[in-house]
Amino acid sequence: MSDQGREQWIRRAMRLVAHRFRQNRWMLAAAIAAVLAVHIWAGGDTRTVAAVVGALIVVAGLAPSRTAGLLATEAEETANGGTRGLSGENLAAAVTDPLIVFDGAGAVVHANDAAVNAFGALRPGILLLLKFRAPEMQEMIQAVLFGHAASRQIDFIERVPIERVFRVTASAVGRGTGLYVMVFKDQSETRRIDRMRADFIANASHELRTPLASISGFVETLRGPARDDAKARDHFLQIMQNQTARMARLIDDLLSLSRLEMKSHLRPGVKVDLRGVVESVIDSLSPLARESGVTVERDFPTGTFEALGDRDELFQVFENLLENACKYGASGGRVVVSIGGPDTNAERETTVTIQDFGPGIPEEHIPRVTERFYRVDVETSRSQKGTGLGLSIVKHILTRHNARLSIRSKLGEGAAFTVHFPAAE
Ligand code: ADP
């Protein structure tokens, strides 16, 4: 053992002996008194008495006064400073949710940092009934304070500075401590996701119901007034066919989105030749380009351009972007597809840009066009066989590829959609 180790050991042993002396002091005093009483009453050798008292002192310094289990804790506490760090305040600080401890008068005893951040000043002594005025909070605090309920849980909406929804639980701390604790669980994100899901279902149902209503209307007309009108029958059947095609497109897009969501955490890891994918997209959409009166121009530098990805999904990305450029930017008469290598930008990204020269997108709509079912103009989208899901699918696929989409547009001059692939690691 080193000198320092020995010194520490001696100090620890002395602390333990002092601690046990303190614990056994009354027993020691009683034993010495008894020995002295016997000595005075019965007489005897003073040296023997001194030896007995000495032995008692040694025993008091060494003998454990409590049970074995407690002794282990005691030794540990004496040696390490023990669980002194396990104070209520330290525990409250370690909780990441807002937490407030209050007394039987409903006054704050302690609030952790998360609570102060969420609700502002919560100095000790502040009355919770004055701080939280919402009727549901008042009722819960009173119910717990008056012992109507051992613990209570409610949903509480804090509206300033921004709306947040908390699930609040209040309960007594242990038995007979006179203290109570209130914990706030932030539910805002869960609520937002629930609302998004409900909106999505409502939108999808609405999108399906519109063509369905149209088909059902035409079926009725064909069975009634138009029963014997061959010309009208052909016309209505054509409309019905278009509507079923629209429903099929919508269902395909919804399935695409759901498949992508299911594998959103999987990173595709095969090297894909971007030039090859873009070339085949341009080829496959040449009938649409021709129909729309659009010339597709290529601006590809020499060299190979690769990204880690899933070829079919990247095909879907460029197909959606080029299709939109031909449909919505047709009035510009041309679309330019360009590839930029890692040496063209500081981030060393590989980029693919699809630029049209049509009406462009008003600035305020740009941040929202990748949302599900968001269209700048619903009628134009419908007449172009749009589902309102194309750019949302693009965004999902790119997120899975660790890539991103940027949109630039000047009203009346066109729009440019750029896909940025991160530098290879
Ligand atoms: P849609 O099925 O309606 O085409 P998208 O998600 O692909 O759905 O696009 C969303 C909306 O963004 C479109 O309805 C359209 O209003 C707008 N948009 C997309 N691309 C262009 C473009 N190149 N020029 C003008 N507007 C566009």
mmCIF file of N, CA, C and O in Angstrom, residues 336-368:
data_model
loop_
_atom_site.group_PDB
_atom_site.id
_atom_site.type_symbol
_atom_site.label_atom_id
_atom_site.label_comp_id
_atom_site.label_asym_id
_atom_site.label_seq_id
_atom_site.Cartn_x
_atom_site.Cartn_y
_atom_site.Cartn_z
ATOM 1 N N VAL A 336 -35.180 22.529 -68.851
ATOM 2 C CA VAL A 336 -33.753 22.183 -68.870
ATOM 3 C C VAL A 336 -33.450 21.261 -67.684
ATOM 4 O O VAL A 336 -33.767 21.591 -66.537
ATOM 5 N N VAL A 337 -32.841 20.110 -67.999
ATOM 6 C CA VAL A 337 -32.432 19.186 -66.932
ATOM 7 C C VAL A 337 -30.911 19.252 -66.848
ATOM 8 O O VAL A 337 -30.217 19.019 -67.850
ATOM 9 N N SER A 338 -30.378 19.632 -65.672
ATOM 10 C CA SER A 338 -28.915 19.750 -65.571
ATOM 11 C C SER A 338 -28.381 18.973 -64.377
ATOM 12 O O SER A 338 -29.076 18.792 -63.363
ATOM 13 N N ILE A 339 -27.133 18.514 -64.534
ATOM 14 C CA ILE A 339 -26.462 17.797 -63.433
ATOM 15 C C ILE A 339 -25.249 18.619 -63.032
ATOM 16 O O ILE A 339 -24.537 19.157 -63.880
ATOM 17 N N GLY A 340 -25.030 18.757 -61.723
ATOM 18 C CA GLY A 340 -23.853 19.472 -61.219
ATOM 19 C C GLY A 340 -23.022 18.517 -60.385
ATOM 20 O O GLY A 340 -23.555 17.837 -59.504
ATOM 21 N N GLY A 341 -21.726 18.463 -60.649
ATOM 22 C CA GLY A 341 -20.842 17.557 -59.901
ATOM 23 C C GLY A 341 -20.425 18.167 -58.574
ATOM 24 O O GLY A 341 -20.701 19.348 -58.306
ATOM 25 N N PRO A 342 -19.719 17.393 -57.730
ATOM 26 C CA PRO A 342 -19.293 17.878 -56.415
ATOM 27 C C PRO A 342 -18.330 19.067 -56.502
ATOM 28 O O PRO A 342 -18.205 19.827 -55.536
ATOM 29 N N ASP A 343 -17.665 19.235 -57.671
ATOM 30 C CA ASP A 343 -16.711 20.345 -57.779
ATOM 31 C C ASP A 343 -17.407 21.676 -58.074
ATOM 32 O O ASP A 343 -16.768 22.716 -58.157
ATOM 33 N N THR A 344 -18.746 21.681 -58.184
ATOM 34 C CA THR A 344 -19.448 22.930 -58.523
ATOM 35 C C THR A 344 -19.939 23.675 -57.282
ATOM 36 O O THR A 344 -20.492 24.761 -57.383
ATOM 37 N N ASN A 345 -19.791 23.072 -56.099
ATOM 38 C CA ASN A 345 -20.269 23.776 -54.898
ATOM 39 C C ASN A 345 -19.411 23.423 -53.686
ATOM 40 O O ASN A 345 -18.739 22.374 -53.675
ATOM 41 N N ALA A 346 -19.451 24.335 -52.691
ATOM 42 C CA ALA A 346 -18.578 24.184 -51.517
ATOM 43 C C ALA A 346 -18.944 22.944 -50.706
ATOM 44 O O ALA A 346 -18.090 22.346 -50.047
ATOM 45 N N GLU A 347 -20.215 22.548 -50.727
ATOM 46 C CA GLU A 347 -20.663 21.391 -49.916
ATOM 47 C C GLU A 347 -20.296 20.070 -50.568
ATOM 48 O O GLU A 347 -20.527 19.011 -49.996
ATOM 49 N N ARG A 348 -19.733 20.127 -51.788
ATOM 50 C CA ARG A 348 -19.357 18.937 -52.566
ATOM 51 C C ARG A 348 -20.559 18.004 -52.783
ATOM 52 O O ARG A 348 -20.457 16.785 -52.726
ATOM 53 N N GLU A 349 -21.722 18.647 -53.047
ATOM 54 C CA GLU A 349 -22.922 17.864 -53.313
ATOM 55 C C GLU A 349 -23.031 17.602 -54.815
ATOM 56 O O GLU A 349 -22.541 18.392 -55.630
ATOM 57 N N THR A 350 -23.690 16.496 -55.155
ATOM 58 C CA THR A 350 -24.035 16.259 -56.559
ATOM 59 C C THR A 350 -25.481 16.710 -56.707
ATOM 60 O O THR A 350 -26.323 16.362 -55.860
ATOM 61 N N THR A 351 -25.760 17.519 -57.722
ATOM 62 C CA THR A 351 -27.121 18.064 -57.836
ATOM 63 C C THR A 351 -27.752 17.725 -59.181
ATOM 64 O O THR A 351 -27.049 17.590 -60.192
ATOM 65 N N VAL A 352 -29.073 17.591 -59.162
ATOM 66 C CA VAL A 352 -29.832 17.435 -60.410
ATOM 67 C C VAL A 352 -30.930 18.495 -60.374
ATOM 68 O O VAL A 352 -31.687 18.558 -59.396
ATOM 69 N N THR A 353 -30.965 19.370 -61.411
ATOM 70 C CA THR A 353 -31.949 20.455 -61.419
ATOM 71 C C THR A 353 -32.881 20.313 -62.613
ATOM 72 O O THR A 353 -32.429 20.032 -63.724
ATOM 73 N N ILE A 354 -34.176 20.500 -62.336
ATOM 74 C CA ILE A 354 -35.168 20.481 -63.416
ATOM 75 C C ILE A 354 -35.826 21.855 -63.426
ATOM 76 O O ILE A 354 -36.468 22.250 -62.446
ATOM 77 N N GLN A 355 -35.578 22.580 -64.521
ATOM 78 C CA GLN A 355 -36.022 23.974 -64.566
ATOM 79 C C GLN A 355 -37.007 24.185 -65.716
ATOM 80 O O GLN A 355 -36.749 23.746 -66.839
ATOM 81 N N ASP A 356 -38.122 24.850 -65.366
ATOM 82 C CA ASP A 356 -39.068 25.171 -66.453
ATOM 83 C C ASP A 356 -39.201 26.686 -66.563
ATOM 84 O O ASP A 356 -38.683 27.429 -65.723
ATOM 85 N N PHE A 357 -39.886 27.155 -67.595
ATOM 86 C CA PHE A 357 -39.998 28.590 -67.845
ATOM 87 C C PHE A 357 -41.474 28.991 -67.929
ATOM 88 O O PHE A 357 -41.860 29.863 -68.691
ATOM 89 N N GLY A 358 -42.275 28.302 -67.104
ATOM 90 C CA GLY A 358 -43.723 28.547 -67.072
ATOM 91 C C GLY A 358 -44.081 29.673 -66.099
ATOM 92 O O GLY A 358 -43.263 30.555 -65.823
ATOM 93 N N PRO A 359 -45.268 29.590 -65.494
ATOM 94 C CA PRO A 359 -45.748 30.693 -64.635
ATOM 95 C C PRO A 359 -45.031 30.783 -63.279
ATOM 96 O O PRO A 359 -45.110 31.800 -62.598
ATOM 97 N N GLY A 360 -44.345 29.709 -62.889
ATOM 98 C CA GLY A 360 -43.648 29.705 -61.592
ATOM 99 C C GLY A 360 -44.621 29.501 -60.437
ATOM 100 O O GLY A 360 -45.820 29.279 -60.634
ATOM 101 N N ILE A 361 -44.068 29.578 -59.198
ATOM 102 C CA ILE A 361 -44.890 29.334 -58.002
ATOM 103 C C ILE A 361 -44.818 30.585 -57.114
ATOM 104 O O ILE A 361 -43.709 31.041 -56.795
ATOM 105 N N PRO A 362 -45.949 31.153 -56.729
ATOM 106 C CA PRO A 362 -45.906 32.321 -55.830
ATOM 107 C C PRO A 362 -45.107 31.978 -54.567
ATOM 108 O O PRO A 362 -45.245 30.880 -54.010
ATOM 109 N N GLU A 363 -44.307 32.955 -54.120
ATOM 110 C CA GLU A 363 -43.340 32.715 -53.032
ATOM 111 C C GLU A 363 -43.982 32.089 -51.783
ATOM 112 O O GLU A 363 -43.421 31.171 -51.182
ATOM 113 N N GLU A 364 -45.170 32.579 -51.425
ATOM 114 C CA GLU A 364 -45.778 32.114 -50.167
ATOM 115 C C GLU A 364 -46.186 30.641 -50.230
ATOM 116 O O GLU A 364 -46.384 29.993 -49.199
ATOM 117 N N HIS A 365 -46.314 30.094 -51.447
ATOM 118 C CA HIS A 365 -46.710 28.682 -51.567
ATOM 119 C C HIS A 365 -45.496 27.750 -51.537
ATOM 120 O O HIS A 365 -45.656 26.555 -51.279
ATOM 121 N N ILE A 366 -44.315 28.292 -51.849
ATOM 122 C CA ILE A 366 -43.136 27.408 -52.000
ATOM 123 C C ILE A 366 -42.896 26.508 -50.779
ATOM 124 O O ILE A 366 -42.737 25.297 -50.936
ATOM 125 N N PRO A 367 -42.903 27.046 -49.541
ATOM 126 C CA PRO A 367 -42.619 26.152 -48.403
ATOM 127 C C PRO A 367 -43.673 25.052 -48.225
ATOM 128 O O PRO A 367 -43.423 24.079 -47.527
ATOM 129 N N ARG A 368 -44.842 25.200 -48.838
ATOM 130 C CA ARG A 368 -45.922 24.243 -48.553
ATOM 131 C C ARG A 368 -46.174 23.218 -49.660
ATOM 132 O O ARG A 368 -46.939 22.275 -49.451
#
